[in-house]
Amino acid sequence: MAMTHAARLLDWYDRHRRTLPWRAPRGATSAPYIVWLSEIMLQQTTVATVGDYFHRFVKRWPTVEALADAPLDQVLSAWAGLGYYARARNLHACARTVAAEHGGRFPDDEAPLRALPGVGPYTAAAIRAIAFDQPASAVDGNVERVIARLYAIETPLPDAKPEIQARAAKLVPEKRAGDYAQAMMDLGATVCTPKSPRCIICPLMEGCRARKLGIAEELPRRARKADKPTRRGLAFVLARKDGAILLRKRPAKGLLGGMDEVPSSPWREGKLSIAEALKHAPVPANWKVLEGGVRHTFTHFHLELAVARATATTARLARLSPGSAWVEIDRLTERALPTVMRKVIAHAVKS
Ligand code: SF4
C-alpha cells in the first residue's frame, strides 16, 4: 500500500529530525511549559538566536510558577535583544494566568489556551500537538510555505491563508500528531526552504504539485506590502565622568513599553531638525551631535536616530527627571535595554 503523506513525513522525521534545545528525545514528550516558552521565543526570531535565551530562561525559571513569581523587570531584561517586547510582557502575563487560574498546569483544550495572553491559534495548536499529542494543525510561516507548494496554491498571502489552513488540517494524522507537527516545521526549515528548496531529497516530492509545475521557488506568493514609513529622532547619550550612562524608563504601554532607553526627541516622520530636536535634551549640556547614526526596523516603521553625546556636570544634574537612573556601562547587560538602544550606546561609545 502506498504510504500516506503523514507516514512519509514521519519516516523522514525519524531519520532526520533536528536536535533542538527544547525538543524532547525520540519517543518522549516535551512539557507544555517548554513548548510554550520556545514557541513564544521563536516567533519572528531564528532558532540560532533563541537557543541561548531559552537555556537562560529555563535555568533561571524552571517552571511556569517560577516565571510567574519573577518581577516583570527581570523578565524584560532577560528578554532584551530578542525584540518584539510585547511578547515578553505577554509571556509574563501568561505565566501568571497559568499559575493563578490553572494551578500551574497549561490547559490542553483550544479555547482555554487561546484565552491566555499572547497565545494565538498557531501557539495553541503547537502546544496541543507537541505537548499533548492532539491532532491539532500548527501552521506557521514554514508550514504555510510547504502547503502552498504541495498544492501549488497561487493565491497570494495573506488571502491564501484560509485555504492553506484547511489543506494543512486535513493532513494531520490521528497518531503521532506532535511528531508530525515538528516534522513539518523541520521540513520547512531544512528542505522546503524559501530559496532553492531541496526537492530532490524531499520525502514529499512525489505528490508535490509546485515541484511538478516547476514553480516551487515562486511560492508562496505574497501581496505587495505598503512601504514602511521612516521616523527620525535624536538620541541623547549623557555620560558621567566614571562612564555611567543616563537611562530612563519608557511608559508601560505601547512600543517597547516598560523598557529602558536613553532619552531622545520624539520619533517623527519627515526631515529631522537637529536644532529643534536638541530642545528635548534631558539637561542643558555641551551636546555634540555625532557623525552617522543608528537605523533600526520595527514591525511598522523604520527608525533613524542621530546620536548626541555629552558629559554630565554636577551642576546640571539637579534637573534630571524622576525615573532617570545612572547605569555603569558594564552593567547595561542587566537592564531591559532594547536592541535599538544598545546600538545607540555602542555608536556613542565608539564615536
Ligand atoms: Fe517543498 Fe520541493 Fe518538497 Fe515540494 S518537493 S514540498 S517544493 S521541497
Short mmCIF file of C-alpha atoms and ligand atoms in Angstrom, two decimals:
data_model
loop_
_atom_site.label_atom_id
_atom_site.label_comp_id
_atom_site.label_asym_id
_atom_site.label_seq_id
_atom_site.Cartn_x
_atom_site.Cartn_y
_atom_site.Cartn_z
CA MET A 1 0.00 0.00 0.00
CA ALA A 2 1.29 3.47 -0.88
CA MET A 3 2.48 5.46 2.11
CA THR A 4 0.35 8.40 3.15
CA HIS A 5 1.70 11.91 3.26
CA ALA A 6 1.99 11.73 7.07
CA ALA A 7 3.69 8.32 7.02
CA ARG A 8 6.30 9.55 4.53
CA LEU A 9 6.97 12.62 6.58
CA LEU A 10 7.19 10.76 9.90
CA ASP A 11 9.52 8.21 8.37
CA TRP A 12 11.77 11.05 7.19
CA TYR A 13 11.50 12.75 10.60
CA ASP A 14 12.63 9.60 12.39
CA ARG A 15 15.85 9.72 10.40
CA HIS A 16 16.48 13.46 10.03
CA ARG A 17 14.88 15.22 12.98
CA ARG A 18 16.81 18.24 14.26
CA THR A 19 18.19 18.24 17.76
CA LEU A 20 16.87 21.40 19.38
CA PRO A 21 17.31 22.60 22.97
CA TRP A 22 13.57 22.48 23.64
CA ARG A 23 12.87 19.23 21.80
CA ALA A 24 12.31 16.03 23.78
CA PRO A 25 14.40 12.98 22.90
CA ARG A 26 12.89 10.45 20.49
CA GLY A 27 9.80 8.81 21.97
CA ALA A 28 9.47 11.38 24.78
CA THR A 29 7.22 14.44 25.02
CA SER A 30 8.23 17.97 25.99
CA ALA A 31 6.46 19.61 28.93
CA PRO A 32 3.84 22.20 27.95
CA TYR A 33 5.90 24.93 29.67
CA ILE A 34 8.89 24.11 27.45
CA VAL A 35 6.80 24.00 24.27
CA TRP A 36 5.05 27.25 25.10
CA LEU A 37 8.25 29.10 26.08
CA SER A 38 10.14 28.02 22.98
CA GLU A 39 7.25 28.77 20.64
CA ILE A 40 6.83 32.29 22.03
CA MET A 41 10.57 32.90 21.74
CA LEU A 42 10.69 31.55 18.19
CA GLN A 43 8.06 33.95 16.86
CA GLN A 44 9.88 36.29 14.47
CA THR A 45 13.25 35.02 15.73
CA THR A 46 15.64 32.37 14.43
CA VAL A 47 16.40 29.05 16.11
CA ALA A 48 20.08 30.07 16.39
CA THR A 49 19.24 33.28 18.29
CA VAL A 50 16.69 31.67 20.60
CA GLY A 51 18.98 28.85 21.87
CA ASP A 52 20.91 30.87 24.46
CA TYR A 53 17.85 32.78 25.66
CA PHE A 54 15.92 29.55 26.07
CA HIS A 55 18.69 27.95 28.16
CA ARG A 56 18.97 31.05 30.35
CA PHE A 57 15.21 31.29 30.92
CA VAL A 58 14.79 27.63 31.80
CA LYS A 59 17.77 27.67 34.15
CA ARG A 60 16.53 30.76 35.94
CA TRP A 61 12.82 29.94 35.84
CA PRO A 62 12.46 26.16 35.51
CA THR A 63 8.68 26.15 35.93
CA VAL A 64 5.79 28.33 34.89
CA GLU A 65 5.22 29.19 38.56
CA ALA A 66 8.81 30.37 38.93
CA LEU A 67 8.38 32.61 35.89
CA ALA A 68 5.07 33.88 37.26
CA ASP A 69 6.79 34.84 40.54
CA ALA A 70 9.56 36.81 38.79
CA PRO A 71 9.26 40.61 38.68
CA LEU A 72 8.37 41.84 35.17
CA ASP A 73 11.53 43.96 35.07
CA GLN A 74 13.72 40.87 35.39
CA VAL A 75 11.83 39.06 32.64
CA LEU A 76 12.13 42.08 30.34
CA SER A 77 15.84 42.40 30.94
CA ALA A 78 16.38 38.65 30.35
CA TRP A 79 14.42 39.08 27.12
CA ALA A 80 16.36 42.17 25.96
CA GLY A 81 17.78 41.57 22.49
CA LEU A 82 15.03 39.18 21.35
CA GLY A 83 12.89 42.09 20.16
CA TYR A 84 9.11 42.39 19.98
CA TYR A 85 8.87 43.17 23.67
CA ALA A 86 5.11 42.88 23.81
CA ARG A 87 5.82 39.14 23.64
CA ALA A 88 7.87 39.31 26.85
CA ARG A 89 5.12 41.18 28.67
CA ASN A 90 2.56 38.67 27.41
CA LEU A 91 4.87 35.82 28.38
CA HIS A 92 4.92 37.06 31.93
CA ALA A 93 1.17 37.75 31.99
CA CYS A 94 0.52 34.27 30.59
CA ALA A 95 2.72 32.61 33.23
CA ARG A 96 0.78 34.48 35.94
CA THR A 97 -2.55 33.40 34.46
CA VAL A 98 -1.50 29.74 34.22
CA ALA A 99 -0.21 29.86 37.81
CA ALA A 100 -3.23 31.69 39.23
CA GLU A 101 -6.12 30.27 37.21
CA HIS A 102 -4.95 26.83 36.10
CA GLY A 103 -2.99 25.66 39.14
CA GLY A 104 0.31 25.93 37.26
CA ARG A 105 -0.76 23.48 34.52
CA PHE A 106 -1.29 24.52 30.94
CA PRO A 107 -4.76 23.62 29.69
CA ASP A 108 -4.94 21.16 26.78
CA ASP A 109 -8.08 22.46 25.06
CA GLU A 110 -8.04 25.07 22.38
CA ALA A 111 -10.43 27.60 23.96
CA PRO A 112 -8.66 27.99 27.34
CA LEU A 113 -5.28 28.01 25.61
CA ARG A 114 -6.41 30.76 23.24
CA ALA A 115 -7.67 32.77 26.21
CA LEU A 116 -4.11 33.00 27.60
CA PRO A 117 -2.22 36.26 26.96
CA GLY A 118 -0.05 36.08 23.83
CA VAL A 119 -1.32 32.64 22.77
CA GLY A 120 -2.72 32.75 19.24
CA PRO A 121 -4.04 29.97 17.02
CA TYR A 122 -0.58 28.77 15.99
CA THR A 123 0.87 28.60 19.51
CA ALA A 124 -2.26 26.92 20.89
CA ALA A 125 -2.09 24.29 18.15
CA ALA A 126 1.65 23.76 18.67
CA ILE A 127 1.13 23.23 22.43
CA ARG A 128 -1.77 20.83 21.85
CA ALA A 129 0.12 18.84 19.24
CA ILE A 130 3.63 18.77 20.71
CA ALA A 131 2.92 18.69 24.45
CA PHE A 132 -0.39 16.79 24.44
CA ASP A 133 -0.12 14.83 21.18
CA GLN A 134 -3.52 16.01 19.99
CA PRO A 135 -4.19 16.16 16.23
CA ALA A 136 -4.05 19.96 16.07
CA SER A 137 -2.78 21.73 12.98
CA ALA A 138 0.02 24.18 13.76
CA VAL A 139 0.61 26.40 10.73
CA ASP A 140 3.47 28.87 10.95
CA GLY A 141 5.36 30.50 8.08
CA ASN A 142 7.37 27.35 7.37
CA VAL A 143 4.31 25.14 7.20
CA GLU A 144 2.47 27.74 5.11
CA ARG A 145 5.24 27.53 2.54
CA VAL A 146 5.25 23.73 2.44
CA ILE A 147 1.47 23.53 1.99
CA ALA A 148 1.36 26.31 -0.62
CA ARG A 149 3.91 24.34 -2.63
CA LEU A 150 2.43 20.87 -2.11
CA TYR A 151 -0.88 22.08 -3.57
CA ALA A 152 0.55 24.76 -5.88
CA ILE A 153 -1.63 27.41 -4.23
CA GLU A 154 -1.06 30.52 -6.30
CA THR A 155 -3.33 32.91 -4.40
CA PRO A 156 -1.00 35.42 -2.69
CA LEU A 157 -0.71 35.58 1.08
CA PRO A 158 -2.48 36.64 3.23
CA ASP A 159 -5.59 35.78 1.12
CA ALA A 160 -4.32 32.21 0.74
CA LYS A 161 -4.32 31.59 4.50
CA PRO A 162 -7.79 30.00 4.83
CA GLU A 163 -7.09 27.54 2.00
CA ILE A 164 -3.67 26.71 3.43
CA GLN A 165 -5.13 26.19 6.90
CA ALA A 166 -7.84 23.90 5.56
CA ARG A 167 -5.40 21.84 3.49
CA ALA A 168 -2.93 21.58 6.37
CA ALA A 169 -5.62 20.47 8.83
CA LYS A 170 -6.68 17.60 6.57
CA LEU A 171 -3.15 16.19 6.53
CA VAL A 172 -2.67 15.93 10.31
CA PRO A 173 -2.61 12.27 11.39
CA GLU A 174 -4.51 10.95 14.41
CA LYS A 175 -1.38 9.29 15.79
CA ARG A 176 1.98 10.96 16.45
CA ALA A 177 0.46 14.39 15.88
CA GLY A 178 3.25 16.01 17.92
CA ASP A 179 5.99 14.41 15.84
CA TYR A 180 4.08 15.31 12.68
CA ALA A 181 3.89 18.99 13.70
CA GLN A 182 7.61 19.05 14.39
CA ALA A 183 8.35 17.16 11.17
CA MET A 184 6.50 19.80 9.13
CA MET A 185 8.47 22.53 10.92
CA ASP A 186 11.75 20.72 10.21
CA LEU A 187 10.88 20.11 6.59
CA GLY A 188 10.11 23.79 6.07
CA ALA A 189 13.28 24.87 7.87
CA THR A 190 15.75 22.44 6.28
CA VAL A 191 14.36 21.08 2.98
CA CYS A 192 11.46 23.15 1.69
CA THR A 193 13.39 26.36 2.29
CA PRO A 194 12.27 29.77 0.95
CA LYS A 195 15.05 29.87 -1.63
CA SER A 196 16.30 26.82 -3.53
CA PRO A 197 14.07 24.13 -1.97
CA ARG A 198 15.87 20.79 -1.95
CA CYS A 199 13.13 18.88 -3.72
CA ILE A 200 15.48 16.09 -4.71
CA ILE A 201 15.80 14.89 -1.10
CA CYS A 202 12.24 15.80 -0.05
CA PRO A 203 10.09 12.96 1.30
CA LEU A 204 7.02 14.65 -0.22
CA MET A 205 8.40 15.20 -3.71
CA GLU A 206 6.18 12.63 -5.41
CA GLY A 207 2.94 14.35 -4.58
CA CYS A 208 4.20 17.92 -4.74
CA ARG A 209 2.38 19.96 -7.39
CA ALA A 210 4.63 23.01 -7.31
CA ARG A 211 7.67 20.84 -7.96
CA LYS A 212 5.94 19.20 -10.93
CA LEU A 213 4.99 22.61 -12.33
CA GLY A 214 8.50 23.98 -11.72
CA ILE A 215 7.17 26.86 -9.61
CA ALA A 216 8.24 25.74 -6.12
CA GLU A 217 10.61 28.62 -5.56
CA GLU A 218 7.95 31.18 -6.56
CA LEU A 219 5.53 30.03 -3.86
CA PRO A 220 4.00 31.18 -1.66
CA ARG A 221 3.19 34.37 -3.50
CA ARG A 222 2.71 37.46 -1.37
CA ALA A 223 0.66 40.59 -1.83
CA ARG A 224 2.96 43.57 -2.09
CA LYS A 225 3.28 45.26 1.27
CA ALA A 226 2.99 49.01 1.63
CA ASP A 227 6.40 50.52 2.24
CA LYS A 228 7.16 51.17 5.89
CA PRO A 229 7.48 54.83 6.85
CA THR A 230 10.71 56.11 8.36
CA ARG A 231 10.65 58.03 11.63
CA ARG A 232 13.58 60.10 12.81
CA GLY A 233 14.80 61.43 16.12
CA LEU A 234 17.84 62.46 18.13
CA ALA A 235 19.03 60.22 20.98
CA PHE A 236 20.95 61.70 23.91
CA VAL A 237 23.77 59.73 25.49
CA LEU A 238 24.73 61.52 28.68
CA ALA A 239 27.77 60.03 30.39
CA ARG A 240 29.13 60.71 33.86
CA LYS A 241 32.87 61.12 34.37
CA ASP A 242 33.08 57.49 35.54
CA GLY A 243 31.40 56.36 32.30
CA ALA A 244 27.93 55.61 33.74
CA ILE A 245 25.13 56.43 31.30
CA LEU A 246 21.80 58.08 31.93
CA LEU A 247 18.77 55.87 31.25
CA ARG A 248 15.08 56.47 31.68
CA LYS A 249 12.10 54.15 31.57
CA ARG A 250 9.59 54.14 28.72
CA PRO A 251 5.88 54.30 29.53
CA ALA A 252 4.42 50.90 30.50
CA LYS A 253 2.09 50.76 27.49
CA GLY A 254 2.92 51.00 23.81
CA LEU A 255 6.06 50.36 21.76
CA LEU A 256 8.90 48.97 23.92
CA GLY A 257 6.64 49.54 26.93
CA GLY A 258 8.38 49.39 30.31
CA MET A 259 11.83 49.05 28.74
CA ASP A 260 14.84 51.28 29.47
CA GLU A 261 16.15 53.81 26.97
CA VAL A 262 18.44 56.77 26.64
CA PRO A 263 16.41 59.98 26.37
CA SER A 264 15.54 61.12 22.86
CA SER A 265 13.48 63.65 20.97
CA PRO A 266 10.08 62.40 19.72
CA TRP A 267 10.32 59.99 16.75
CA ARG A 268 8.57 61.59 13.81
CA GLU A 269 8.29 61.13 10.06
CA GLY A 270 9.91 63.81 7.90
CA LYS A 271 13.27 65.53 7.99
CA LEU A 272 14.94 65.80 11.38
CA SER A 273 15.74 69.33 12.54
CA ILE A 274 18.72 68.97 14.87
CA ALA A 275 18.16 72.45 16.34
CA GLU A 276 14.57 71.55 17.19
CA ALA A 277 15.48 68.08 18.46
CA LEU A 278 18.16 69.49 20.79
CA LYS A 279 15.40 71.23 22.74
CA HIS A 280 14.44 67.77 24.03
CA ALA A 281 17.84 67.15 25.65
CA PRO A 282 17.44 65.81 29.21
CA VAL A 283 19.70 68.55 30.62
CA PRO A 284 21.47 71.55 29.14
CA ALA A 285 24.99 70.43 28.26
CA ASN A 286 27.62 70.76 25.60
CA TRP A 287 25.87 68.28 23.28
CA LYS A 288 27.97 67.04 20.40
CA VAL A 289 25.99 65.52 17.52
CA LEU A 290 27.99 62.53 16.27
CA GLU A 291 28.74 61.55 12.69
CA GLY A 292 26.45 58.83 11.31
CA GLY A 293 23.64 57.37 13.37
CA VAL A 294 21.60 54.26 14.04
CA ARG A 295 18.95 52.63 11.90
CA HIS A 296 16.55 50.06 13.25
CA THR A 297 13.42 48.44 11.84
CA PHE A 298 10.31 47.84 13.90
CA THR A 299 7.24 45.97 12.68
CA HIS A 300 5.54 49.07 11.33
CA PHE A 301 8.29 51.59 10.70
CA HIS A 302 11.99 52.19 10.23
CA LEU A 303 13.71 54.37 12.79
CA GLU A 304 16.72 56.55 12.11
CA LEU A 305 18.31 58.05 15.19
CA ALA A 306 21.02 60.68 15.16
CA VAL A 307 23.05 60.50 18.36
CA ALA A 308 24.23 63.37 20.56
CA ARG A 309 26.71 62.85 23.38
CA ALA A 310 27.68 64.95 26.37
CA THR A 311 29.47 64.59 29.67
CA ALA A 312 27.39 65.36 32.74
CA THR A 313 28.43 68.08 35.14
CA THR A 314 27.15 68.07 38.70
CA ALA A 315 25.56 71.49 38.43
CA ARG A 316 23.14 70.36 35.75
CA LEU A 317 22.09 67.05 37.19
CA ALA A 318 19.54 68.57 39.55
CA ARG A 319 17.27 68.95 36.53
CA LEU A 320 17.06 65.27 35.71
CA SER A 321 13.52 63.98 35.53
CA PRO A 322 12.32 61.46 38.13
CA GLY A 323 12.70 57.85 36.99
CA SER A 324 16.08 58.53 35.41
CA ALA A 325 18.96 56.33 36.55
CA TRP A 326 22.72 56.18 36.09
CA VAL A 327 23.90 52.80 34.94
CA GLU A 328 27.52 51.77 34.74
CA ILE A 329 28.50 50.73 31.28
CA ASP A 330 29.43 47.16 32.29
CA ARG A 331 26.03 46.74 34.00
CA LEU A 332 23.99 47.68 30.93
CA THR A 333 23.51 44.00 30.08
CA GLU A 334 21.47 43.63 33.28
CA ARG A 335 18.98 46.25 32.09
CA ALA A 336 15.90 45.84 29.91
CA LEU A 337 17.55 47.72 27.05
CA PRO A 338 16.04 47.11 23.62
CA THR A 339 18.39 46.42 20.72
CA VAL A 340 17.94 49.86 19.21
CA MET A 341 19.18 51.47 22.45
CA ARG A 342 22.16 49.12 22.61
CA LYS A 343 23.03 50.26 19.08
CA VAL A 344 22.74 53.93 20.12
CA ILE A 345 25.02 53.47 23.13
CA ALA A 346 27.54 51.46 21.06
CA HIS A 347 27.57 54.23 18.48
CA ALA A 348 28.18 56.88 21.14
CA VAL A 349 30.95 54.88 22.80
CA LYS A 350 32.86 54.16 19.61
CA SER A 351 32.49 57.63 18.00
FE1 SF4 B 1 8.96 21.70 -0.97
FE2 SF4 B 1 10.18 20.62 -3.09
FE3 SF4 B 1 9.32 19.09 -1.10
FE4 SF4 B 1 7.59 20.28 -2.74
S1 SF4 B 1 9.09 18.72 -3.28
S2 SF4 B 1 7.43 20.15 -0.52
S3 SF4 B 1 8.62 22.21 -3.09
S4 SF4 B 1 10.93 20.64 -1.01
#
